[in-house]
PDB file of C-alpha atoms in Angstrom:
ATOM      1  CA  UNK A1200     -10.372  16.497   0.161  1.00 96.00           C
ATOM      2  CA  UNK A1201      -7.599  15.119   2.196  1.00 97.00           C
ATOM      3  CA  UNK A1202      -6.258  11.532   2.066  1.00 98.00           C
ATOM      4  CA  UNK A1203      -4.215   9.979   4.429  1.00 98.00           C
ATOM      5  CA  UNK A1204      -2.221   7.268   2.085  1.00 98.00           C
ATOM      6  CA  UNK A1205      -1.048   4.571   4.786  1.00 98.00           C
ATOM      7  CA  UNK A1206       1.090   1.190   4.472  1.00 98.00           C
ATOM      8  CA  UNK A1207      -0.302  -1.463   6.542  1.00 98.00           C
ATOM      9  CA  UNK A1208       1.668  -2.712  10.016  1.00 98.00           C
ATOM     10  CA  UNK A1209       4.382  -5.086   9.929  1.00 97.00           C
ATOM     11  CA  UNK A1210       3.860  -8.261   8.412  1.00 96.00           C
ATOM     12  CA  UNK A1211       4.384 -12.348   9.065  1.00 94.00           C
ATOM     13  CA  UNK A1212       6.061 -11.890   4.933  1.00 91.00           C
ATOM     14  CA  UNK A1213       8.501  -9.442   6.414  1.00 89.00           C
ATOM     15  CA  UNK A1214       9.649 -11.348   9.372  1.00 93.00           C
ATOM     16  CA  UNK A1215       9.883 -14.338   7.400  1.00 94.00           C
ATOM     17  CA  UNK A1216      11.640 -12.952   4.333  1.00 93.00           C
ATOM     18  CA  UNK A1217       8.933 -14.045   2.214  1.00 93.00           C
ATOM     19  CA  UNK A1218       7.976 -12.617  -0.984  1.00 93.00           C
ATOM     20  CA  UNK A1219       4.979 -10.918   0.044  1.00 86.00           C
ATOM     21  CA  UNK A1220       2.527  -9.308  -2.679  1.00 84.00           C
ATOM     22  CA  UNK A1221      -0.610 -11.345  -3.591  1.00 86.00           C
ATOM     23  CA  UNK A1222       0.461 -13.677  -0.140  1.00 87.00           C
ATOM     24  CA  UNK A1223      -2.259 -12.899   2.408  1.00 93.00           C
ATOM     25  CA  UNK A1224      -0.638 -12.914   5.788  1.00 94.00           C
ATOM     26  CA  UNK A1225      -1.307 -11.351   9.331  1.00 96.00           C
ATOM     27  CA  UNK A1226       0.595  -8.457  11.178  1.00 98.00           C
ATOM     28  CA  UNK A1227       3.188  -9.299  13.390  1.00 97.00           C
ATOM     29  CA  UNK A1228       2.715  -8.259  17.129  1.00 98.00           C
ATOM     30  CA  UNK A1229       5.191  -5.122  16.500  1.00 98.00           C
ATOM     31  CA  UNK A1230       2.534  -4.424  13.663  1.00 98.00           C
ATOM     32  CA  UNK A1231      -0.673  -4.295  15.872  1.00 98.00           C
ATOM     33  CA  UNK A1232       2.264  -1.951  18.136  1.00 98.00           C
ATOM     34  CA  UNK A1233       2.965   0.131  15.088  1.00 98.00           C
ATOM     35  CA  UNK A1234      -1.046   0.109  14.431  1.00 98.00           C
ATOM     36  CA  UNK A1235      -1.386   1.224  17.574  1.00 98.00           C
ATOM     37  CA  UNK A1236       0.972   4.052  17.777  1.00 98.00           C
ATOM     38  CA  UNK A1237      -0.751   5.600  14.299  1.00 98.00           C
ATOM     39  CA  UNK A1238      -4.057   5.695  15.487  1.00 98.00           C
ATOM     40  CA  UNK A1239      -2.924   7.743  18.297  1.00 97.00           C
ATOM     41  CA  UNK A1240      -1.226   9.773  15.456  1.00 97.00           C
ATOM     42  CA  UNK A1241      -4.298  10.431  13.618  1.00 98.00           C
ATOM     43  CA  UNK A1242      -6.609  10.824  16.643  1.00 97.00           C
ATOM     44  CA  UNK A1243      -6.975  14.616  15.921  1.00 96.00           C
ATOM     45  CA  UNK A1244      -7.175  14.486  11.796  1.00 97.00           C
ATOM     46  CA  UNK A1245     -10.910  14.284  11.312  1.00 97.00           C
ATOM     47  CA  UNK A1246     -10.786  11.224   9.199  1.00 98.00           C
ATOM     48  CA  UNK A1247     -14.833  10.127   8.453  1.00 98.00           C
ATOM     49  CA  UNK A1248     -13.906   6.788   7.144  1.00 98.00           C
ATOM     50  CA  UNK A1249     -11.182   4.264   6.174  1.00 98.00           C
ATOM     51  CA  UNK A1250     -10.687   2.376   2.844  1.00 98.00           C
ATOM     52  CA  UNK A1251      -9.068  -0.577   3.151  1.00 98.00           C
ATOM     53  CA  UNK A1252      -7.521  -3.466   1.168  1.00 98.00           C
ATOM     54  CA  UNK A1253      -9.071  -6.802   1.449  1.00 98.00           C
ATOM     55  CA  UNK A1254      -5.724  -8.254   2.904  1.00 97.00           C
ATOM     56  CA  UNK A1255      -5.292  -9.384   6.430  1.00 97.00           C
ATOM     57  CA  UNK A1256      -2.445  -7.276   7.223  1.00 97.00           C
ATOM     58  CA  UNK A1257      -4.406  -4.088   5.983  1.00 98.00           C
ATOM     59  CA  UNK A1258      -7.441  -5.154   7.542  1.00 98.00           C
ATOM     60  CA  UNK A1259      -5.623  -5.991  10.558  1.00 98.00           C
ATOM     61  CA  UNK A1260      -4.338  -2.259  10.662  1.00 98.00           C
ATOM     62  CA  UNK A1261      -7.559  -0.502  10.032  1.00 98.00           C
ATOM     63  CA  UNK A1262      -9.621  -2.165  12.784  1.00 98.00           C
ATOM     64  CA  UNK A1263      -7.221  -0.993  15.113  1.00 98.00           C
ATOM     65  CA  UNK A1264      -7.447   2.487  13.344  1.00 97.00           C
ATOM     66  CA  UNK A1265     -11.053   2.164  13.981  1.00 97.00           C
ATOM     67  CA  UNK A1266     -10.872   0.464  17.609  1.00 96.00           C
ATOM     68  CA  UNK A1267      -9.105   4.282  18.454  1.00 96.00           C
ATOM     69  CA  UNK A1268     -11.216   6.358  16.116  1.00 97.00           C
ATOM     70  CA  UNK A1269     -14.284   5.267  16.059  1.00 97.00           C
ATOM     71  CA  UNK A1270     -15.062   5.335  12.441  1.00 97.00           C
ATOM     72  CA  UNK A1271     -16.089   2.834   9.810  1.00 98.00           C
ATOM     73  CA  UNK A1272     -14.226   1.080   7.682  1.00 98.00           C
ATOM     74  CA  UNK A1273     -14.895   0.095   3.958  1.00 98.00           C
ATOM     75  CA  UNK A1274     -13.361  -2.907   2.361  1.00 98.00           C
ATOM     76  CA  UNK A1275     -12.345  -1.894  -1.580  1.00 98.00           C
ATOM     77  CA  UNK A1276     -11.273  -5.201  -3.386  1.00 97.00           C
ATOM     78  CA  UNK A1277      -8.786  -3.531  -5.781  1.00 97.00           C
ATOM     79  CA  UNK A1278      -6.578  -1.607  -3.061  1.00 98.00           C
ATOM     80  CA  UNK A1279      -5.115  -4.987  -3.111  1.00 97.00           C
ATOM     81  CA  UNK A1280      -1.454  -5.193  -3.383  1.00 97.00           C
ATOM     82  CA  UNK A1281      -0.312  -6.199  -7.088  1.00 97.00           C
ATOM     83  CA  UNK A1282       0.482 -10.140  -7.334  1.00 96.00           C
ATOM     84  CA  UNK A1283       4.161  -8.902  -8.181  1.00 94.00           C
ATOM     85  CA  UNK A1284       5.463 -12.510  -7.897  1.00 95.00           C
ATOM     86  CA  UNK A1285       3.518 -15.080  -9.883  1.00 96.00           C
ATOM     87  CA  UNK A1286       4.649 -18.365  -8.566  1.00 96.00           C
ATOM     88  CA  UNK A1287       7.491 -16.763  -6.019  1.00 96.00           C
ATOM     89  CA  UNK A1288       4.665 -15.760  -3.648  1.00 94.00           C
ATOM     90  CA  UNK A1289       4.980 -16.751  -0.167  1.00 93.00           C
ATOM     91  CA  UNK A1290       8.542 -18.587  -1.060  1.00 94.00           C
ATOM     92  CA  UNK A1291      11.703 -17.589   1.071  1.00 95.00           C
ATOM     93  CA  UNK A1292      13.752 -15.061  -1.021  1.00 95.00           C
ATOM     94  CA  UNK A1293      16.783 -16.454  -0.182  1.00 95.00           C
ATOM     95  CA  UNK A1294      15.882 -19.971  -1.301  1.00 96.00           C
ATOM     96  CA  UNK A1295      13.874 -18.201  -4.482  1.00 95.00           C
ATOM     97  CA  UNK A1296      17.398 -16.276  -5.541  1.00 95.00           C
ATOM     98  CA  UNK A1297      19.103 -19.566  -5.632  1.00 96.00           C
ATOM     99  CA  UNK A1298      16.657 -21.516  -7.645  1.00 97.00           C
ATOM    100  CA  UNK A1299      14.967 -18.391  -9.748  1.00 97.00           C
ATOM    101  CA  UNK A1300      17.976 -16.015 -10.698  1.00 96.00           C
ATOM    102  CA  UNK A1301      16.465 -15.080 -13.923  1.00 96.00           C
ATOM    103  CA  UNK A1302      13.416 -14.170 -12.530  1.00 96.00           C
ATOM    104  CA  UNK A1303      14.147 -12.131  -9.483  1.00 96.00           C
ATOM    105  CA  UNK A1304      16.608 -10.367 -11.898  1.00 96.00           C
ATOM    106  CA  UNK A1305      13.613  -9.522 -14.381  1.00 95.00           C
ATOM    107  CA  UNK A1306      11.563  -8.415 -10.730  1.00 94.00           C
ATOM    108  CA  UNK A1307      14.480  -5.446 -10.210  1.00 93.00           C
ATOM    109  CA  UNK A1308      12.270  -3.516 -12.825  1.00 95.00           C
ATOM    110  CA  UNK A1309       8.597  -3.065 -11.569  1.00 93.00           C
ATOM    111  CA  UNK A1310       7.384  -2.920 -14.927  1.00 94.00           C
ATOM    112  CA  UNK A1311       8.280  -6.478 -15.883  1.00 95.00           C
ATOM    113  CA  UNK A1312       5.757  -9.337 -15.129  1.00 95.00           C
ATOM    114  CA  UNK A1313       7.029 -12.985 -14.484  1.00 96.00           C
ATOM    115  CA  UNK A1314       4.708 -16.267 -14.601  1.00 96.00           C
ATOM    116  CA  UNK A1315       1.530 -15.945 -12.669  1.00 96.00           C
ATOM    117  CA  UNK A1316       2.026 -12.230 -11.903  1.00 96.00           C
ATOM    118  CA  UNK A1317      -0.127  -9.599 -12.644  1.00 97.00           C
ATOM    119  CA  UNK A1318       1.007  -7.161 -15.445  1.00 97.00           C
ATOM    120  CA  UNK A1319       1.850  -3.761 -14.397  1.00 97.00           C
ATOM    121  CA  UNK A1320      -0.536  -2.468 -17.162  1.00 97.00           C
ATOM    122  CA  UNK A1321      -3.456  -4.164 -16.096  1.00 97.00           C
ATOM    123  CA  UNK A1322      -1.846  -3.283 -12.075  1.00 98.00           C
ATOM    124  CA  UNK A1323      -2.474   0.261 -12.962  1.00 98.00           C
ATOM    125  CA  UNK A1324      -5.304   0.556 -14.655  1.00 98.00           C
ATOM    126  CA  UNK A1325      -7.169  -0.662 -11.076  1.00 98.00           C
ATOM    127  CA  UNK A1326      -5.608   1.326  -8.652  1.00 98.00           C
ATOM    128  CA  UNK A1327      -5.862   4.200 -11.041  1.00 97.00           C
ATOM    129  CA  UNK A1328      -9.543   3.809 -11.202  1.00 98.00           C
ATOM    130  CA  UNK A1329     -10.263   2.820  -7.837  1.00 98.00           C
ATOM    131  CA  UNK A1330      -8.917   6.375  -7.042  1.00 97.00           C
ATOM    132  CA  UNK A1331     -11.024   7.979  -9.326  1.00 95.00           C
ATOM    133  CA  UNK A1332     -13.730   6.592  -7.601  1.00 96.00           C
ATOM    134  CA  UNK A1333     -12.401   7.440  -4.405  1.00 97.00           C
ATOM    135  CA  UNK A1334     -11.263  10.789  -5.283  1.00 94.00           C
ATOM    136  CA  UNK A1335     -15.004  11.882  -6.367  1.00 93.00           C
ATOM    137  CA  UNK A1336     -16.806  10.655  -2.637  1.00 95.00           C
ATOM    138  CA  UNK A1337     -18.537  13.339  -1.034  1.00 95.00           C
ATOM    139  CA  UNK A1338     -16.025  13.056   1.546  1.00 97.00           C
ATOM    140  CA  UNK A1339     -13.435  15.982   3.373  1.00 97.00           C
ATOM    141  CA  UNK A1340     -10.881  13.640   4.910  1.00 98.00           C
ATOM    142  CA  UNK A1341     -10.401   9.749   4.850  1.00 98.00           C
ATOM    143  CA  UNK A1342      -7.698   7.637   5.239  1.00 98.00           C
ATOM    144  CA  UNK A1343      -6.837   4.387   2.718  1.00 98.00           C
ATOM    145  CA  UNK A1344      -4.863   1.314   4.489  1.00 98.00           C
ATOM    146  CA  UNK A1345      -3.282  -0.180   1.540  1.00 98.00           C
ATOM    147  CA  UNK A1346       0.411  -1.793   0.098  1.00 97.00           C
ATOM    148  CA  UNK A1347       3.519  -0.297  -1.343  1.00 96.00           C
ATOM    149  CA  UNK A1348       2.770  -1.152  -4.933  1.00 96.00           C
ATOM    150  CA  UNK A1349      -0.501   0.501  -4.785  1.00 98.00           C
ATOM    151  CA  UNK A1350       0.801   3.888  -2.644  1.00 98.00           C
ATOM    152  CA  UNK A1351       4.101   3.312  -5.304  1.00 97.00           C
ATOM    153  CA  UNK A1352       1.528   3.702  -7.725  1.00 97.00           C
ATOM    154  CA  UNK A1353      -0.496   6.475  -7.069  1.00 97.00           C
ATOM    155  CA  UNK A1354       2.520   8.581  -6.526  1.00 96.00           C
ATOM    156  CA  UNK A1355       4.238   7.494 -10.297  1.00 95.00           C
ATOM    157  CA  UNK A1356       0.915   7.526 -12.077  1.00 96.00           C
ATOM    158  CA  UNK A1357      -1.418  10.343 -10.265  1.00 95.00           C
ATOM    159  CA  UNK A1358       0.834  12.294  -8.364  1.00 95.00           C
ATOM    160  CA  UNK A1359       3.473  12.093  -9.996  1.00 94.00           C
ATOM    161  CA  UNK A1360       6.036  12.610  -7.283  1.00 92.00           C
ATOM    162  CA  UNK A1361       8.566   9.977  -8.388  1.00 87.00           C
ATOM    163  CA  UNK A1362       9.801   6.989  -6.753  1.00 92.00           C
ATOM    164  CA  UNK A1363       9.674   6.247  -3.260  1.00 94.00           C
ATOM    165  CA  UNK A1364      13.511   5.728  -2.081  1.00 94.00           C
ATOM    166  CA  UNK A1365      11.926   4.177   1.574  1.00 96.00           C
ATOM    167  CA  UNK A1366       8.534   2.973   2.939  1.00 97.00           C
ATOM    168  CA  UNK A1367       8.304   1.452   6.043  1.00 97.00           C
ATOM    169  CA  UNK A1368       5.711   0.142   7.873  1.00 98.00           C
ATOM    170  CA  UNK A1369       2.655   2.037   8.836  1.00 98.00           C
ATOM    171  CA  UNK A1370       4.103   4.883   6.342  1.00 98.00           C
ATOM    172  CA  UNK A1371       1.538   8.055   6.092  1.00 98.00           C
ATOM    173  CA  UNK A1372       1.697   9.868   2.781  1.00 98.00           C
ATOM    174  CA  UNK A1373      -0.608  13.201   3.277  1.00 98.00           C
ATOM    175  CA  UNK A1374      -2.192  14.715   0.082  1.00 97.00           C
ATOM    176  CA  UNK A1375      -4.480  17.049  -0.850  1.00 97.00           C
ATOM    177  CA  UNK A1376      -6.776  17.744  -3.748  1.00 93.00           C
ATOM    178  CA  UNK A1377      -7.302  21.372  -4.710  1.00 90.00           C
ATOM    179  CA  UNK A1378      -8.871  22.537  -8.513  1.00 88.00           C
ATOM    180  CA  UNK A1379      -9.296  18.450  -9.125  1.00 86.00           C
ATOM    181  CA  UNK A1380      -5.363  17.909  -8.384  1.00 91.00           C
ATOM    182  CA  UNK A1381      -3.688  16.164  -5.377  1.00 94.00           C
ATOM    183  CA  UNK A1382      -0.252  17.166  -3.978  1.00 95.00           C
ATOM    184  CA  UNK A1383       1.464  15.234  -1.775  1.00 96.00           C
ATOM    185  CA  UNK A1384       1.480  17.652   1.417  1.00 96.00           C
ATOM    186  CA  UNK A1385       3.358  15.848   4.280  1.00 96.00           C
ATOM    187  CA  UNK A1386       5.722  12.500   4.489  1.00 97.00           C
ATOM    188  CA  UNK A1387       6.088  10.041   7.574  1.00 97.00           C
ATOM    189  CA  UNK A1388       8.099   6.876   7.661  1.00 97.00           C
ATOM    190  CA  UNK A1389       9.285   7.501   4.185  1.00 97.00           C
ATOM    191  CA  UNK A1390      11.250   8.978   1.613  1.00 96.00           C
ATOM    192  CA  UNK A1391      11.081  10.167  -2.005  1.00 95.00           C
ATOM    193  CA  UNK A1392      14.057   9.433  -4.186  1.00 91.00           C
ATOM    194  CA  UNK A1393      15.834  12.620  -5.443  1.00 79.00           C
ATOM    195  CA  UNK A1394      16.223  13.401  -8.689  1.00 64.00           C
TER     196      UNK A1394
END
């Protein structure tokens, strides 16, 4: 099986300077561009189908995907992105760093989990699963529109590639599964962090 691993477009959160995560927002006209431009990228890949998170911005991004390729799309509730920021969601960050220092400090650690925010336990445990589940579909090569914390995720917990150094907007991460375990084959639009 192959898996294309892709970030959604640019968002309205980025633009804005907004902390994002659990904030449901739209792309951004250069994200329907940057939508645009990876379709044509994966034109020629084969993909049968698309997972996709729930969110507008990834649901935004697959259309398009599917608009270009032609294939369906399936929505999976727990590719969501992880509600990182409890009651800092959708808040400026440069007004939240004034009034919250304590708690964007404790955010600098992904493992920490301020008020309102989902745990990173409990964050892992779903996207672990839900990969499970995807990784066992009789399928040879799909693509999943999702967030960084998820894709963040998958490479810590399942492929354990390390941490991501850059991901930018409409980032593919290639992998493939042989003998029951993926490798991460090919990187576009980011960057691991060396060791």
């Amino acid at each position: 099986m192959r898996i294309y691993l892709i970030r959604h477009g640019e968002s309205e959160s980025d633009v804005k300077n907004l902390f994002g995560g659990d904030y449901d927002d739209h792309l951004t006209e250069r994200g329907k561009e940057q939508a645009e431009a990876l379709a044509k990228k994966l034109t020629d890949k084969k993909i049968e189908i698309i997972f996709r998170s729930p969110y507008l911005r990834a649901s935004e991004t697959a259309k398009i995907l599917k608009n270009t390729l032609g294939i369906p799309i399936k929505t999976i509730k727990d590719l969501r992105e992880r509600n990182n920021y409890g009651f800092l969601t959708g808040m400026n960050k440069g007004e939240a760093i004034q009034k919250y220092p304590k708690e964007i400090e404790l955010l600098k650690d992904y493992r920490n989990a301020i008020k309102g925010a989902e745990t990173y336990a409990r964050f892992k445990e779903r996207v672990i699963r839900t990969w499970q589940k995807i990784a066992t579909m009789n399928y040879n090569t799909i693509a999943i529109i999702t967030h960084g914390g998820p894709i963040r995720c998958v490479l810590r917990e399942i492929i354990k590639t390390g941490e991501l150094a850059h991901l930018g907007d409409c980032a593919i991460l290639e992998l493939e599964k042989r003998a029951g375990k993926f490798s991460l084959v090919k990187i576009e639009n980011a960057e691991l962090k060396h060791k």
